[in-house]
């Protein structure tokens, strides 16, 4: 096996040796912030990894790329890519006992860029992610009434009918696009701030602040609820969903393997892996002797299981909704035929409809020709599942209105989404606060409350952009680009750094010290060869396709002739600048910083100076320490 | 006399029949969906029900236009199908014509609720095909409910933030007070744990001894005997 390690001469100076680890561990015990018990630690890790993506992105991708046939590559990738990456991150954090920036700087000073890039990505994701939570809170606040406000269209001014925009699309669409977002027709058209969204945004950031105010001390308590409640609600929905008519059709639709569909668009297929695999890579650690191997496997397995479980629940509800719509559509057709020929009620049913249609077409073609029938296709209703905000705020809310006791289900559903989103936001906040502390930008005297408060306040003020009329377009833009490629690049650099710059031999010894046994051959192969190659392949696919194509976005425009279908418009020119900034800055920080360090080192070596080494000065007399 | 009455009656019937026809002037089509509305409790549509319908229409017109002269016989039904659907017109008692559609429409709209209730039906199951229903606006409370819930949640959160910040400041004040009381100048840092040269002071009190990192490990310098 290739034992390639890049030269890294002064590594020993920057990290603590294994012997010192144990003693430092005992000494630091009082001052280090820590979890109250292992359960808190595990729940926090699970909370970071499991987020809204498991509920709204995975089910759609799974179904769209071949259903059951997508599961198998997903599971394979989880094992070959997800688990090794997570184990690596846990282990290196536990070994070097530092946060994100500290770990990479210890491995090699030139790698500080990796930590900074990771912080930048966490910041960008946290910036827009909390707005989704604000929208969830808006729906949650509106769920405490019967009937739910999105179940009927509002009346127009003379009270003769429904508002036109609502009548042409649907009440759920109208509530989302008009009463919630008040969306404009293009990203250029910013409009003004929607005060109700601003209130919800304020609430969302306040809740986040109250939970992260003292870092792990407070989040550790919050995760008992935010990490467990989603599973409870999912189970309740599963039980409820399975008792509804048509649920099994939805689940069948999800899991039916369709290999040709999946591979038809290989590029999208490959890109979808990024969305399901890479969560924000935040380095958090526990005590030295923690079995991080077991932790990594458990967390990854739970992540995968949650995705599949949530997909089942979501598609059981989608199946129910599709069946309801199909039945409605069919009943309308039956009614058209019944009214058209003034037949007694109940004569025509779903079973004899086709026969009756043919019969009356034969007996009275003239009258028959005047009747218009809708096409009712179950598959197209099932495909309307959609992903992202469309799934959650349109399709699912519509399904909920059709269930008895709708306000209850609505409240439960939005609480679940809130918890999922909030637990991921904890990770984002950690990913910003800890590097800032490591980089020593913040004076050490400042208490943590103040720092988290400032970060929350700053990001909150920036997030005002999402409360404008064009807010949702901005959010989709960031969602598409801020979290995908940069994370991939950062993950690749991390793995490369640990395996080839830190040295996989040293890493193996560390793990043996911490866990008790050397990592077996599976880990060796995946760390050294398989995982980096997979990441490179995905990155290439992304790069090649995204760079060449014209970026488009979907617009809600009542004046569009095919309304309510969303219009596809190309982005204006300046958006490309934003995309390049959001994607380019984290990716380029890594090489640029390395270059900067390299140049500085060369310059310093010319003057034959060595960098100062930190050493503790401890007073002692004859080997005895004075107090 | 009876012989003379017969042709008159038949003439009247014929004229009436001509007045009430599908798509005739001032005629309305009515459609009832009894099974949809009442399921098993649906009653059969027979002549008595038709009589009630005529009575309700006559009642509506009497109350709307204050024409006390309108009788049940002025309401004509025709083309009754098994759906159940039929056409009806209202004749003017003084002239041999039908009342204008607008008048009938307004009268029915005014009393729609009572007509519906007489048959245990609603606007969707008792349809007057050319008469638009007035949709009742949904009841809106004076303050939207969402603001109330938002107020509750937000105030709880703000109270939580204030409590946490106050307890944090309180803890810090207590720690710094304890420090000033012991009078240890060297340890006056604002961190919660007193630290000297990177090592927490309380751990220095143990009797196990400490590794002094200013000295190299003893074993390396001395060669073994």
PDB file of C-alpha atoms in Angstrom, chain A residues 23 27 30 137-138 141-142 144-145 155 159-161 195-196 199-200 202-203 206-207 209-210 213-214 217-218 335 338-339 342-345 445 447 449 616-620 625 627, chain B residues 29 31-36 81-83 85 135-138 145-147 149-150 153-154 157 160-161 164-165 167-168 171-172 190 193 196-197 200 203-205 210-213 215:
ATOM      1  CA  UNK A  23      -2.263  14.417  32.030  1.00  0.00           C
ATOM      2  CA  UNK A  27      -5.798  19.115  34.313  1.00  0.00           C
ATOM      3  CA  UNK A  30     -12.486  21.805  35.253  1.00  0.00           C
ATOM      4  CA  UNK A 137     -42.613  29.448  12.923  1.00  0.00           C
ATOM      5  CA  UNK A 138     -45.024  31.563  10.845  1.00  0.00           C
ATOM      6  CA  UNK A 141     -48.301  30.355  14.728  1.00  0.00           C
ATOM      7  CA  UNK A 142     -51.017  30.094  12.113  1.00  0.00           C
ATOM      8  CA  UNK A 144     -53.790  27.249  16.077  1.00  0.00           C
ATOM      9  CA  UNK A 145     -57.076  27.794  14.314  1.00  0.00           C
ATOM     10  CA  UNK A 155     -63.017  36.115  -1.081  1.00  0.00           C
ATOM     11  CA  UNK A 159     -67.740  38.668  -2.372  1.00  0.00           C
ATOM     12  CA  UNK A 160     -68.928  36.923  -5.508  1.00  0.00           C
ATOM     13  CA  UNK A 161     -66.026  34.530  -5.738  1.00  0.00           C
ATOM     14  CA  UNK A 195     -43.314  42.909   8.730  1.00  0.00           C
ATOM     15  CA  UNK A 196     -44.885  39.590   9.660  1.00  0.00           C
ATOM     16  CA  UNK A 199     -41.419  39.304  13.475  1.00  0.00           C
ATOM     17  CA  UNK A 200     -41.008  35.582  12.903  1.00  0.00           C
ATOM     18  CA  UNK A 202     -36.806  37.994  15.245  1.00  0.00           C
ATOM     19  CA  UNK A 203     -38.451  35.166  17.143  1.00  0.00           C
ATOM     20  CA  UNK A 206     -34.099  34.914  19.756  1.00  0.00           C
ATOM     21  CA  UNK A 207     -34.853  31.253  20.263  1.00  0.00           C
ATOM     22  CA  UNK A 209     -29.769  32.846  21.041  1.00  0.00           C
ATOM     23  CA  UNK A 210     -31.454  31.522  24.163  1.00  0.00           C
ATOM     24  CA  UNK A 213     -26.118  31.610  24.766  1.00  0.00           C
ATOM     25  CA  UNK A 214     -23.438  29.757  26.686  1.00  0.00           C
ATOM     26  CA  UNK A 217     -23.790  24.387  28.465  1.00  0.00           C
ATOM     27  CA  UNK A 218     -27.135  25.529  27.077  1.00  0.00           C
ATOM     28  CA  UNK A 335     -70.556  14.688 -11.618  1.00  0.00           C
ATOM     29  CA  UNK A 338     -74.247  12.829 -14.236  1.00  0.00           C
ATOM     30  CA  UNK A 339     -75.261  16.446 -14.605  1.00  0.00           C
ATOM     31  CA  UNK A 342     -79.372  14.305 -15.680  1.00  0.00           C
ATOM     32  CA  UNK A 343     -78.855  10.784 -14.448  1.00  0.00           C
ATOM     33  CA  UNK A 344     -79.839   9.721 -10.938  1.00  0.00           C
ATOM     34  CA  UNK A 345     -77.118  10.116  -8.359  1.00  0.00           C
ATOM     35  CA  UNK A 445     -12.098  38.890  28.262  1.00  0.00           C
ATOM     36  CA  UNK A 447     -17.899  36.512  27.951  1.00  0.00           C
ATOM     37  CA  UNK A 449     -22.884  35.397  26.078  1.00  0.00           C
ATOM     38  CA  UNK A 616       5.191  27.326  29.481  1.00  0.00           C
ATOM     39  CA  UNK A 617       7.208  28.927  32.182  1.00  0.00           C
ATOM     40  CA  UNK A 618       6.555  27.175  35.429  1.00  0.00           C
ATOM     41  CA  UNK A 619       8.185  28.320  38.668  1.00  0.00           C
ATOM     42  CA  UNK A 620       9.896  25.523  40.575  1.00  0.00           C
ATOM     43  CA  UNK A 625       6.408  23.509  42.624  1.00  0.00           C
ATOM     44  CA  UNK A 627       2.057  27.529  45.080  1.00  0.00           C
TER      45      UNK A 627
ATOM     46  CA  UNK B  29     -82.817  25.186 -13.829  1.00  0.00           C
ATOM     47  CA  UNK B  31     -80.549  20.664  -9.444  1.00  0.00           C
ATOM     48  CA  UNK B  32     -80.752  18.734  -6.186  1.00  0.00           C
ATOM     49  CA  UNK B  33     -78.217  16.229  -4.923  1.00  0.00           C
ATOM     50  CA  UNK B  34     -80.162  14.457  -2.204  1.00  0.00           C
ATOM     51  CA  UNK B  35     -77.963  11.381  -1.845  1.00  0.00           C
ATOM     52  CA  UNK B  36     -74.782  13.483  -1.626  1.00  0.00           C
ATOM     53  CA  UNK B  81     -85.557  14.188 -14.206  1.00  0.00           C
ATOM     54  CA  UNK B  82     -84.377  11.486 -11.878  1.00  0.00           C
ATOM     55  CA  UNK B  83     -81.199  13.466 -11.177  1.00  0.00           C
ATOM     56  CA  UNK B  85     -83.327  18.386 -11.711  1.00  0.00           C
ATOM     57  CA  UNK B 135     -70.334  33.406  -0.291  1.00  0.00           C
ATOM     58  CA  UNK B 136     -70.266  34.041   3.413  1.00  0.00           C
ATOM     59  CA  UNK B 137     -66.996  35.605   4.478  1.00  0.00           C
ATOM     60  CA  UNK B 138     -64.959  33.508   6.870  1.00  0.00           C
ATOM     61  CA  UNK B 145     -54.581  34.369  16.206  1.00  0.00           C
ATOM     62  CA  UNK B 146     -51.003  34.135  14.995  1.00  0.00           C
ATOM     63  CA  UNK B 147     -50.035  37.383  16.644  1.00  0.00           C
ATOM     64  CA  UNK B 149     -49.261  32.910  19.737  1.00  0.00           C
ATOM     65  CA  UNK B 150     -46.247  34.880  18.536  1.00  0.00           C
ATOM     66  CA  UNK B 153     -43.685  32.542  22.479  1.00  0.00           C
ATOM     67  CA  UNK B 154     -41.599  35.669  22.037  1.00  0.00           C
ATOM     68  CA  UNK B 157     -38.013  33.592  24.960  1.00  0.00           C
ATOM     69  CA  UNK B 160     -35.440  33.229  29.188  1.00  0.00           C
ATOM     70  CA  UNK B 161     -32.700  35.365  27.663  1.00  0.00           C
ATOM     71  CA  UNK B 164     -29.796  33.526  31.576  1.00  0.00           C
ATOM     72  CA  UNK B 165     -27.859  36.753  31.118  1.00  0.00           C
ATOM     73  CA  UNK B 167     -27.569  34.547  36.112  1.00  0.00           C
ATOM     74  CA  UNK B 168     -24.350  34.726  34.117  1.00  0.00           C
ATOM     75  CA  UNK B 171     -22.114  34.170  38.738  1.00  0.00           C
ATOM     76  CA  UNK B 172     -19.282  36.336  37.486  1.00  0.00           C
ATOM     77  CA  UNK B 190     -11.991  37.460  34.861  1.00  0.00           C
ATOM     78  CA  UNK B 193     -11.524  29.288  37.102  1.00  0.00           C
ATOM     79  CA  UNK B 196      -1.740  30.189  36.890  1.00  0.00           C
ATOM     80  CA  UNK B 197       0.430  29.662  33.872  1.00  0.00           C
ATOM     81  CA  UNK B 200      -5.863  25.567  37.120  1.00  0.00           C
ATOM     82  CA  UNK B 203      -5.399  21.008  40.654  1.00  0.00           C
ATOM     83  CA  UNK B 204      -2.056  22.250  41.904  1.00  0.00           C
ATOM     84  CA  UNK B 205      -3.120  21.423  45.407  1.00  0.00           C
ATOM     85  CA  UNK B 210       3.263  17.755  38.849  1.00  0.00           C
ATOM     86  CA  UNK B 211       5.230  17.282  35.711  1.00  0.00           C
ATOM     87  CA  UNK B 212       7.540  20.211  35.399  1.00  0.00           C
ATOM     88  CA  UNK B 213       7.816  20.883  31.730  1.00  0.00           C
ATOM     89  CA  UNK B 215      12.919  20.233  32.771  1.00  0.00           C
TER      90      UNK B 215
END
